[in-house]
């Protein structure tokens, strides 16, 4: 599975090679399958790169919290399997135990977390 930033980097490269958004989408679907960005999202990013955008990261928007890489990493692990223990998540992400708990409760909105 490729992160959103990795997929955007690929769109940026393909846009520089004068590929259309549809061609970018087809190529990314071959590589990522169902986890690839939607076609409309790819079209917006391809347009932005053709108009001169250089950065593949999301731009900060007023009133919206920024999402860190740690949150993305935990969310990706939980997308694959919701039955991870806190200790497993700590081991796989190399984050502190309290950081994992904070992200799960405060950032991902999980209310019930198994202790075993």
Tab-separated table of N, CA, C and O in Angstrom:
chain	number	residue	atom	x	y	z
A	1	UNK	N	0.843	-1.173	0.000
A	1	UNK	CA	0.000	0.000	0.000
A	1	UNK	C	0.892	1.241	0.000
A	1	UNK	O	1.841	1.329	0.760
A	2	UNK	N	0.580	2.171	-0.846
A	2	UNK	CA	1.337	3.413	-0.940
A	2	UNK	C	0.598	4.510	-0.184
A	2	UNK	O	-0.622	4.580	-0.222
A	3	UNK	N	1.348	5.382	0.485
A	3	UNK	CA	0.740	6.493	1.206
A	3	UNK	C	0.190	7.503	0.209
A	3	UNK	O	0.518	7.469	-0.982
A	4	UNK	N	-0.623	8.414	0.706
A	4	UNK	CA	-1.178	9.452	-0.172
A	4	UNK	C	-0.071	10.294	-0.788
A	4	UNK	O	-0.132	10.650	-1.960
A	5	UNK	N	0.950	10.611	0.007
A	5	UNK	CA	2.040	11.434	-0.521
A	5	UNK	C	2.825	10.701	-1.589
A	5	UNK	O	3.248	11.303	-2.576
A	6	UNK	N	3.012	9.396	-1.424
A	6	UNK	CA	3.704	8.620	-2.451
A	6	UNK	C	2.879	8.576	-3.735
A	6	UNK	O	3.428	8.698	-4.838
A	7	UNK	N	1.573	8.430	-3.598
A	7	UNK	CA	0.713	8.427	-4.777
A	7	UNK	C	0.730	9.791	-5.465
A	7	UNK	O	0.771	9.875	-6.695
A	8	UNK	N	0.724	10.860	-4.679
A	8	UNK	CA	0.772	12.205	-5.256
A	8	UNK	C	2.099	12.450	-5.962
A	8	UNK	O	2.139	13.095	-7.008
A	9	UNK	N	3.180	11.919	-5.397
A	9	UNK	CA	4.489	12.044	-6.051
A	9	UNK	C	4.460	11.357	-7.407
A	9	UNK	O	5.006	11.865	-8.390
A	10	UNK	N	3.820	10.215	-7.470
A	10	UNK	CA	3.710	9.489	-8.725
A	10	UNK	C	2.887	10.288	-9.740
A	10	UNK	O	3.250	10.380	-10.904
A	11	UNK	N	1.787	10.900	-9.273
A	11	UNK	CA	0.964	11.741	-10.151
A	11	UNK	C	1.786	12.916	-10.659
A	11	UNK	O	1.708	13.283	-11.841
A	12	UNK	N	2.597	13.493	-9.783
A	12	UNK	CA	3.444	14.629	-10.172
A	12	UNK	C	4.405	14.225	-11.273
A	12	UNK	O	4.564	14.938	-12.273
A	13	UNK	N	5.029	13.069	-11.128
A	13	UNK	CA	5.980	12.586	-12.139
A	13	UNK	C	5.259	12.302	-13.450
A	13	UNK	O	5.709	12.701	-14.526
A	14	UNK	N	4.131	11.624	-13.370
A	14	UNK	CA	3.378	11.292	-14.582
A	14	UNK	C	2.843	12.552	-15.263
A	14	UNK	O	2.807	12.624	-16.494
A	15	UNK	N	2.453	13.550	-14.491
A	15	UNK	CA	1.986	14.817	-15.072
A	15	UNK	C	3.120	15.522	-15.798
A	15	UNK	O	2.912	16.117	-16.858
A	16	UNK	N	4.314	15.442	-15.233
A	16	UNK	CA	5.483	16.044	-15.880
A	16	UNK	C	5.799	15.326	-17.203
A	16	UNK	O	6.373	15.924	-18.117
A	17	UNK	N	5.420	14.061	-17.291
A	17	UNK	CA	5.621	13.286	-18.519
A	17	UNK	C	4.451	13.462	-19.493
A	17	UNK	O	4.330	12.714	-20.449
A	18	UNK	N	3.580	14.439	-19.229
A	18	UNK	CA	2.429	14.791	-20.072
A	18	UNK	C	1.376	13.689	-20.151
A	18	UNK	O	0.698	13.535	-21.168
A	19	UNK	N	1.228	12.929	-19.078
A	19	UNK	CA	0.171	11.918	-19.014
A	19	UNK	C	-1.133	12.599	-18.586
A	19	UNK	O	-1.122	13.544	-17.800
A	20	UNK	N	-2.245	12.100	-19.069
A	20	UNK	CA	-3.537	12.640	-18.668
A	20	UNK	C	-3.902	12.077	-17.293
A	20	UNK	O	-3.322	11.089	-16.836
A	21	UNK	N	-4.895	12.693	-16.672
A	21	UNK	CA	-5.351	12.218	-15.362
A	21	UNK	C	-5.884	10.794	-15.476
A	21	UNK	O	-5.668	9.963	-14.584
A	22	UNK	N	-6.563	10.485	-16.571
A	22	UNK	CA	-7.096	9.133	-16.766
A	22	UNK	C	-5.962	8.116	-16.881
A	22	UNK	O	-6.033	7.035	-16.304
A	23	UNK	N	-4.903	8.458	-17.599
A	23	UNK	CA	-3.749	7.561	-17.720
A	23	UNK	C	-3.068	7.386	-16.362
A	23	UNK	O	-2.653	6.271	-16.018
A	24	UNK	N	-2.963	8.471	-15.608
A	24	UNK	CA	-2.388	8.386	-14.256
A	24	UNK	C	-3.220	7.453	-13.386
A	24	UNK	O	-2.683	6.611	-12.668
A	25	UNK	N	-4.530	7.607	-13.462
A	25	UNK	CA	-5.425	6.783	-12.652
A	25	UNK	C	-5.300	5.306	-13.017
A	25	UNK	O	-5.220	4.448	-12.134
A	26	UNK	N	-5.257	4.999	-14.291
A	26	UNK	CA	-5.124	3.609	-14.721
A	26	UNK	C	-3.820	3.001	-14.222
A	26	UNK	O	-3.795	1.873	-13.725
A	27	UNK	N	-2.725	3.735	-14.341
A	27	UNK	CA	-1.427	3.244	-13.884
A	27	UNK	C	-1.390	3.023	-12.384
A	27	UNK	O	-0.858	2.017	-11.898
A	28	UNK	N	-1.981	3.954	-11.650
A	28	UNK	CA	-1.977	3.828	-10.196
A	28	UNK	C	-2.899	2.699	-9.734
A	28	UNK	O	-2.579	1.998	-8.780
A	29	UNK	N	-4.004	2.501	-10.432
A	29	UNK	CA	-4.902	1.388	-10.097
A	29	UNK	C	-4.196	0.049	-10.310
A	29	UNK	O	-4.398	-0.883	-9.550
A	30	UNK	N	-3.359	-0.043	-11.333
A	30	UNK	CA	-2.596	-1.266	-11.562
A	30	UNK	C	-1.627	-1.526	-10.411
A	30	UNK	O	-1.448	-2.659	-9.980
A	31	UNK	N	-1.010	-0.465	-9.905
A	31	UNK	CA	-0.022	-0.600	-8.835
A	31	UNK	C	-0.675	-0.765	-7.456
A	31	UNK	O	-0.213	-1.562	-6.643
A	32	UNK	N	-1.736	-0.007	-7.185
A	32	UNK	CA	-2.320	0.036	-5.844
A	32	UNK	C	-3.614	-0.747	-5.697
A	32	UNK	O	-4.024	-1.030	-4.578
A	33	UNK	N	-4.271	-1.039	-6.775
A	33	UNK	CA	-5.568	-1.699	-6.686
A	33	UNK	C	-6.604	-0.767	-6.094
A	33	UNK	O	-6.654	0.415	-6.418
A	34	UNK	N	-7.406	-1.298	-5.186
A	34	UNK	CA	-8.496	-0.527	-4.590
A	34	UNK	C	-8.017	0.562	-3.627
A	34	UNK	O	-8.774	1.462	-3.292
A	35	UNK	N	-6.782	0.485	-3.170
A	35	UNK	CA	-6.291	1.470	-2.206
A	35	UNK	C	-5.777	2.742	-2.882
A	35	UNK	O	-5.330	3.655	-2.209
A	36	UNK	N	-5.845	2.803	-4.201
A	36	UNK	CA	-5.399	3.990	-4.930
A	36	UNK	C	-6.382	5.144	-4.757
A	36	UNK	O	-7.541	4.958	-4.389
A	37	UNK	N	-5.903	6.349	-5.046
A	37	UNK	CA	-6.749	7.533	-4.955
A	37	UNK	C	-7.871	7.456	-5.981
A	37	UNK	O	-7.692	6.900	-7.066
A	38	UNK	N	-9.047	8.035	-5.681
A	38	UNK	CA	-10.138	8.069	-6.654
A	38	UNK	C	-9.761	8.898	-7.881
A	38	UNK	O	-8.914	9.794	-7.812
A	39	UNK	N	-10.408	8.620	-8.991
A	39	UNK	CA	-10.097	9.288	-10.256
A	39	UNK	C	-10.250	10.807	-10.147
A	39	UNK	O	-9.411	11.553	-10.638
A	40	UNK	N	-11.305	11.272	-9.509
A	40	UNK	CA	-11.541	12.716	-9.398
A	40	UNK	C	-10.448	13.392	-8.571
A	40	UNK	O	-9.994	14.482	-8.891
A	41	UNK	N	-10.013	12.750	-7.517
A	41	UNK	CA	-8.935	13.290	-6.698
A	41	UNK	C	-7.650	13.366	-7.521
A	41	UNK	O	-6.922	14.363	-7.455
A	42	UNK	N	-7.392	12.321	-8.285
A	42	UNK	CA	-6.196	12.321	-9.138
A	42	UNK	C	-6.253	13.446	-10.157
A	42	UNK	O	-5.235	14.086	-10.444
A	43	UNK	N	-7.433	13.687	-10.712
A	43	UNK	CA	-7.584	14.756	-11.708
A	43	UNK	C	-7.275	16.117	-11.088
A	43	UNK	O	-6.608	16.956	-11.711
A	44	UNK	N	-7.739	16.336	-9.843
A	44	UNK	CA	-7.450	17.614	-9.166
A	44	UNK	C	-5.951	17.786	-8.930
A	44	UNK	O	-5.392	18.864	-9.137
A	45	UNK	N	-5.288	16.704	-8.471
A	45	UNK	CA	-3.849	16.793	-8.223
A	45	UNK	C	-3.080	16.963	-9.528
A	45	UNK	O	-2.128	17.747	-9.597
A	46	UNK	N	-3.464	16.260	-10.580
A	46	UNK	CA	-2.780	16.390	-11.870
A	46	UNK	C	-2.905	17.820	-12.386
A	46	UNK	O	-1.929	18.407	-12.882
A	47	UNK	N	-4.078	18.393	-12.243
A	47	UNK	CA	-4.291	19.783	-12.674
A	47	UNK	C	-3.408	20.737	-11.871
A	47	UNK	O	-2.775	21.637	-12.433
A	48	UNK	N	-3.349	20.524	-10.559
A	48	UNK	CA	-2.529	21.392	-9.705
A	48	UNK	C	-1.056	21.305	-10.086
A	48	UNK	O	-0.357	22.332	-10.150
A	49	UNK	N	-0.562	20.106	-10.368
A	49	UNK	CA	0.843	19.955	-10.754
A	49	UNK	C	1.117	20.578	-12.120
A	49	UNK	O	2.160	21.186	-12.334
A	50	UNK	N	0.175	20.462	-13.033
A	50	UNK	CA	0.356	21.080	-14.353
A	50	UNK	C	0.332	22.599	-14.270
A	50	UNK	O	0.934	23.285	-15.089
A	51	UNK	N	-0.367	23.120	-13.244
A	51	UNK	CA	-0.420	24.568	-13.035
A	51	UNK	C	0.769	25.081	-12.235
A	51	UNK	O	0.846	26.265	-11.935
A	52	UNK	N	1.702	24.189	-11.872
A	52	UNK	CA	2.926	24.633	-11.226
A	52	UNK	C	3.108	24.261	-9.774
A	52	UNK	O	4.118	24.621	-9.164
A	53	UNK	N	2.160	23.583	-9.179
A	53	UNK	CA	2.325	23.181	-7.787
A	53	UNK	C	3.515	22.233	-7.669
A	53	UNK	O	3.706	21.351	-8.488
A	54	UNK	N	4.313	22.395	-6.606
A	54	UNK	CA	5.490	21.565	-6.396
A	54	UNK	C	5.339	20.617	-5.202
A	54	UNK	O	5.852	19.520	-5.218
A	55	UNK	N	4.628	21.051	-4.178
A	55	UNK	CA	4.525	20.304	-2.933
A	55	UNK	C	3.463	19.205	-3.031
A	55	UNK	O	2.362	19.460	-3.508
A	56	UNK	N	3.784	17.994	-2.576
A	56	UNK	CA	2.818	16.893	-2.607
A	56	UNK	C	2.052	16.767	-1.285
A	56	UNK	O	1.118	15.982	-1.197
A	57	UNK	N	2.419	17.538	-0.283
A	57	UNK	CA	1.746	17.489	1.019
A	57	UNK	C	0.472	18.329	0.983
A	57	UNK	O	0.344	19.257	0.193
A	58	UNK	N	-0.469	17.973	1.848
A	58	UNK	CA	-1.681	18.771	1.981
A	58	UNK	C	-1.330	20.150	2.494
A	58	UNK	O	-0.443	20.303	3.331
A	59	UNK	N	-2.038	21.147	2.006
A	59	UNK	CA	-1.844	22.503	2.509
A	59	UNK	C	-2.700	22.662	3.755
A	59	UNK	O	-3.798	22.109	3.848
A	60	UNK	N	-2.182	23.390	4.722
A	60	UNK	CA	-2.954	23.639	5.946
A	60	UNK	C	-4.128	24.528	5.614
A	60	UNK	O	-4.019	25.479	4.857
A	61	UNK	N	-5.262	24.200	6.208
A	61	UNK	CA	-6.466	24.989	6.023
A	61	UNK	C	-6.928	25.489	7.380
A	61	UNK	O	-6.877	24.746	8.352
A	62	UNK	N	-7.376	26.741	7.459
A	62	UNK	CA	-7.818	27.273	8.743
A	62	UNK	C	-8.982	26.449	9.300
A	62	UNK	O	-9.890	26.059	8.571
A	63	UNK	N	-8.900	26.157	10.587
A	63	UNK	CA	-9.967	25.424	11.237
A	63	UNK	C	-9.862	23.921	11.120
A	63	UNK	O	-10.669	23.198	11.670
A	64	UNK	N	-8.881	23.409	10.374
A	64	UNK	CA	-8.704	21.970	10.219
A	64	UNK	C	-7.415	21.540	10.910
A	64	UNK	O	-6.373	22.147	10.704
A	65	UNK	N	-7.483	20.487	11.710
A	65	UNK	CA	-6.256	20.024	12.368
A	65	UNK	C	-5.312	19.381	11.358
A	65	UNK	O	-5.746	18.806	10.362
A	66	UNK	N	-4.012	19.486	11.594
A	66	UNK	CA	-3.054	18.812	10.729
A	66	UNK	C	-2.944	17.358	11.175
A	66	UNK	O	-3.073	17.037	12.348
A	67	UNK	N	-2.729	16.486	10.228
A	67	UNK	CA	-2.641	15.061	10.522
A	67	UNK	C	-1.201	14.629	10.297
A	67	UNK	O	-0.640	14.816	9.232
A	68	UNK	N	-0.617	14.058	11.324
A	68	UNK	CA	0.794	13.694	11.247
A	68	UNK	C	0.974	12.307	10.654
A	68	UNK	O	0.030	11.534	10.500
A	69	UNK	N	2.202	11.988	10.336
A	69	UNK	CA	2.531	10.679	9.790
A	69	UNK	C	2.215	9.553	10.772
A	69	UNK	O	1.838	8.458	10.364
A	70	UNK	N	2.347	9.830	12.083
A	70	UNK	CA	2.035	8.808	13.077
A	70	UNK	C	0.568	8.401	13.014
A	70	UNK	O	0.237	7.219	13.126
A	71	UNK	N	-0.294	9.383	12.810
A	71	UNK	CA	-1.723	9.097	12.716
A	71	UNK	C	-1.991	8.250	11.477
A	71	UNK	O	-2.742	7.277	11.523
A	72	UNK	N	-1.364	8.614	10.350
A	72	UNK	CA	-1.526	7.832	9.117
A	72	UNK	C	-1.032	6.396	9.316
A	72	UNK	O	-1.664	5.455	8.855
A	73	UNK	N	0.089	6.236	10.004
A	73	UNK	CA	0.652	4.902	10.213
A	73	UNK	C	-0.290	4.041	11.047
A	73	UNK	O	-0.547	2.883	10.711
A	74	UNK	N	-0.807	4.608	12.131
A	74	UNK	CA	-1.740	3.850	12.966
A	74	UNK	C	-3.034	3.542	12.215
A	74	UNK	O	-3.559	2.429	12.295
A	75	UNK	N	-3.545	4.510	11.475
A	75	UNK	CA	-4.778	4.290	10.722
A	75	UNK	C	-4.588	3.190	9.684
A	75	UNK	O	-5.481	2.361	9.482
A	76	UNK	N	-3.424	3.162	9.040
A	76	UNK	CA	-3.157	2.127	8.041
A	76	UNK	C	-3.119	0.744	8.682
A	76	UNK	O	-3.650	-0.226	8.121
A	77	UNK	N	-2.494	0.632	9.846
A	77	UNK	CA	-2.462	-0.649	10.551
A	77	UNK	C	-3.869	-1.101	10.934
A	77	UNK	O	-4.207	-2.279	10.818
A	78	UNK	N	-4.682	-0.156	11.380
A	78	UNK	CA	-6.035	-0.497	11.807
A	78	UNK	C	-6.957	-0.769	10.626
A	78	UNK	O	-7.942	-1.496	10.770
A	79	UNK	N	-6.660	-0.199	9.462
A	79	UNK	CA	-7.443	-0.503	8.262
A	79	UNK	C	-7.312	-1.975	7.901
A	79	UNK	O	-8.269	-2.594	7.447
A	80	UNK	N	-6.117	-2.512	8.095
A	80	UNK	CA	-5.875	-3.916	7.763
A	80	UNK	C	-6.494	-4.858	8.779
A	80	UNK	O	-6.987	-5.923	8.417
A	81	UNK	N	-6.443	-4.489	10.065
A	81	UNK	CA	-6.941	-5.367	11.108
A	81	UNK	C	-7.245	-4.546	12.354
A	81	UNK	O	-6.337	-3.951	12.943
A	82	UNK	N	-8.491	-4.520	12.771
A	82	UNK	CA	-8.879	-3.747	13.953
A	82	UNK	C	-8.536	-4.453	15.261
A	82	UNK	O	-8.688	-3.886	16.328
A	83	UNK	N	-8.078	-5.689	15.212
A	83	UNK	CA	-7.858	-6.477	16.413
A	83	UNK	C	-6.411	-6.450	16.898
A	83	UNK	O	-5.914	-7.432	17.413
A	84	UNK	N	-5.738	-5.332	16.730
A	84	UNK	CA	-4.384	-5.169	17.255
A	84	UNK	C	-4.461	-4.781	18.724
A	84	UNK	O	-5.363	-4.059	19.139
A	85	UNK	N	-3.493	-5.227	19.504
A	85	UNK	CA	-3.386	-4.749	20.881
A	85	UNK	C	-2.547	-3.477	20.876
A	85	UNK	O	-1.842	-3.177	19.906
A	86	UNK	N	-2.630	-2.744	21.964
A	86	UNK	CA	-1.836	-1.519	22.090
A	86	UNK	C	-0.351	-1.863	21.993
A	86	UNK	O	0.410	-1.175	21.319
A	87	UNK	N	0.062	-2.946	22.645
A	87	UNK	CA	1.479	-3.342	22.607
A	87	UNK	C	1.938	-3.656	21.185
A	87	UNK	O	3.046	-3.311	20.803
A	88	UNK	N	1.087	-4.310	20.409
A	88	UNK	CA	1.440	-4.599	19.007
A	88	UNK	C	1.599	-3.312	18.212
A	88	UNK	O	2.530	-3.165	17.424
A	89	UNK	N	0.679	-2.365	18.423
A	89	UNK	CA	0.759	-1.084	17.709
A	89	UNK	C	2.013	-0.321	18.105
A	89	UNK	O	2.660	0.297	17.259
A	90	UNK	N	2.354	-0.358	19.400
A	90	UNK	CA	3.577	0.304	19.869
A	90	UNK	C	4.795	-0.315	19.200
A	90	UNK	O	5.687	0.381	18.715
A	91	UNK	N	4.823	-1.641	19.154
A	91	UNK	CA	5.961	-2.345	18.555
A	91	UNK	C	6.077	-2.058	17.056
A	91	UNK	O	7.163	-1.807	16.549
A	92	UNK	N	4.962	-2.057	16.349
A	92	UNK	CA	4.987	-1.871	14.890
A	92	UNK	C	5.275	-0.434	14.474
A	92	UNK	O	5.892	-0.200	13.448
A	93	UNK	N	4.822	0.531	15.269
A	93	UNK	CA	5.026	1.935	14.896
A	93	UNK	C	6.231	2.569	15.574
A	93	UNK	O	6.647	3.657	15.180
A	94	UNK	N	6.759	1.901	16.611
A	94	UNK	CA	7.879	2.427	17.395
A	94	UNK	C	7.555	3.762	18.060
A	94	UNK	O	8.408	4.620	18.237
A	95	UNK	N	6.273	3.946	18.423
A	95	UNK	CA	5.839	5.127	19.152
A	95	UNK	C	5.717	4.781	20.631
A	95	UNK	O	5.659	3.612	21.001
A	96	UNK	N	5.653	5.793	21.468
A	96	UNK	CA	5.440	5.595	22.891
A	96	UNK	C	4.029	5.088	23.129
A	96	UNK	O	3.095	5.407	22.390
A	97	UNK	N	3.860	4.311	24.195
A	97	UNK	CA	2.563	3.748	24.564
A	97	UNK	C	1.519	4.846	24.730
A	97	UNK	O	0.394	4.749	24.211
A	98	UNK	N	1.875	5.907	25.445
A	98	UNK	CA	0.925	7.000	25.673
A	98	UNK	C	0.586	7.738	24.384
A	98	UNK	O	-0.527	8.222	24.219
A	99	UNK	N	1.549	7.822	23.450
A	99	UNK	CA	1.295	8.471	22.172
A	99	UNK	C	0.279	7.674	21.366
A	99	UNK	O	-0.642	8.240	20.772
A	100	UNK	N	0.443	6.352	21.346
A	100	UNK	CA	-0.497	5.490	20.633
A	100	UNK	C	-1.898	5.653	21.224
A	100	UNK	O	-2.887	5.816	20.493
A	101	UNK	N	-2.008	5.625	22.547
A	101	UNK	CA	-3.310	5.799	23.190
A	101	UNK	C	-3.932	7.151	22.844
A	101	UNK	O	-5.120	7.235	22.555
A	102	UNK	N	-3.135	8.205	22.879
A	102	UNK	CA	-3.631	9.545	22.557
A	102	UNK	C	-4.161	9.597	21.123
A	102	UNK	O	-5.252	10.123	20.876
A	103	UNK	N	-3.400	9.068	20.182
A	103	UNK	CA	-3.822	9.097	18.781
A	103	UNK	C	-5.109	8.297	18.598
A	103	UNK	O	-6.040	8.753	17.919
A	104	UNK	N	-5.173	7.122	19.193
A	104	UNK	CA	-6.371	6.290	19.047
A	104	UNK	C	-7.610	6.983	19.610
A	104	UNK	O	-8.668	6.994	18.975
A	105	UNK	N	-7.468	7.577	20.785
A	105	UNK	CA	-8.629	8.185	21.435
A	105	UNK	C	-8.956	9.566	20.879
A	105	UNK	O	-10.101	9.852	20.542
A	106	UNK	N	-7.945	10.433	20.788
A	106	UNK	CA	-8.191	11.834	20.449
A	106	UNK	C	-8.229	12.103	18.945
A	106	UNK	O	-9.031	12.898	18.487
A	107	UNK	N	-7.336	11.483	18.203
A	107	UNK	CA	-7.237	11.786	16.772
A	107	UNK	C	-8.109	10.880	15.907
A	107	UNK	O	-8.681	11.324	14.928
A	108	UNK	N	-8.195	9.589	16.271
A	108	UNK	CA	-8.975	8.643	15.463
A	108	UNK	C	-10.359	8.402	16.052
A	108	UNK	O	-11.167	7.696	15.443
A	109	UNK	N	-10.634	8.981	17.208
A	109	UNK	CA	-11.970	8.919	17.785
A	109	UNK	C	-12.398	7.536	18.253
A	109	UNK	O	-13.590	7.256	18.313
A	110	UNK	N	-11.451	6.689	18.610
A	110	UNK	CA	-11.805	5.372	19.100
A	110	UNK	C	-12.124	5.478	20.589
A	110	UNK	O	-11.350	6.036	21.353
A	111	UNK	N	-13.250	4.905	20.985
A	111	UNK	CA	-13.674	5.048	22.374
A	111	UNK	C	-13.392	3.792	23.190
A	111	UNK	O	-13.031	3.876	24.339
A	112	UNK	N	-13.568	2.649	22.601
A	112	UNK	CA	-13.361	1.404	23.348
A	112	UNK	C	-12.104	0.730	22.830
A	112	UNK	O	-12.015	0.346	21.672
A	113	UNK	N	-11.143	0.597	23.697
A	113	UNK	CA	-9.862	-0.005	23.324
A	113	UNK	C	-9.628	-1.207	24.219
A	113	UNK	O	-9.658	-1.090	25.446
A	114	UNK	N	-9.424	-2.362	23.617
A	114	UNK	CA	-9.197	-3.590	24.379
A	114	UNK	C	-7.849	-3.525	25.074
A	114	UNK	O	-6.874	-3.034	24.513
A	115	UNK	N	-7.778	-4.074	26.270
A	115	UNK	CA	-6.547	-4.013	27.035
A	115	UNK	C	-5.665	-5.230	26.813
A	115	UNK	O	-4.513	-5.243	27.186
A	116	UNK	N	-6.191	-6.290	26.242
A	116	UNK	CA	-5.357	-7.490	26.066
A	116	UNK	C	-4.751	-7.567	24.711
A	116	UNK	O	-4.951	-6.902	23.803
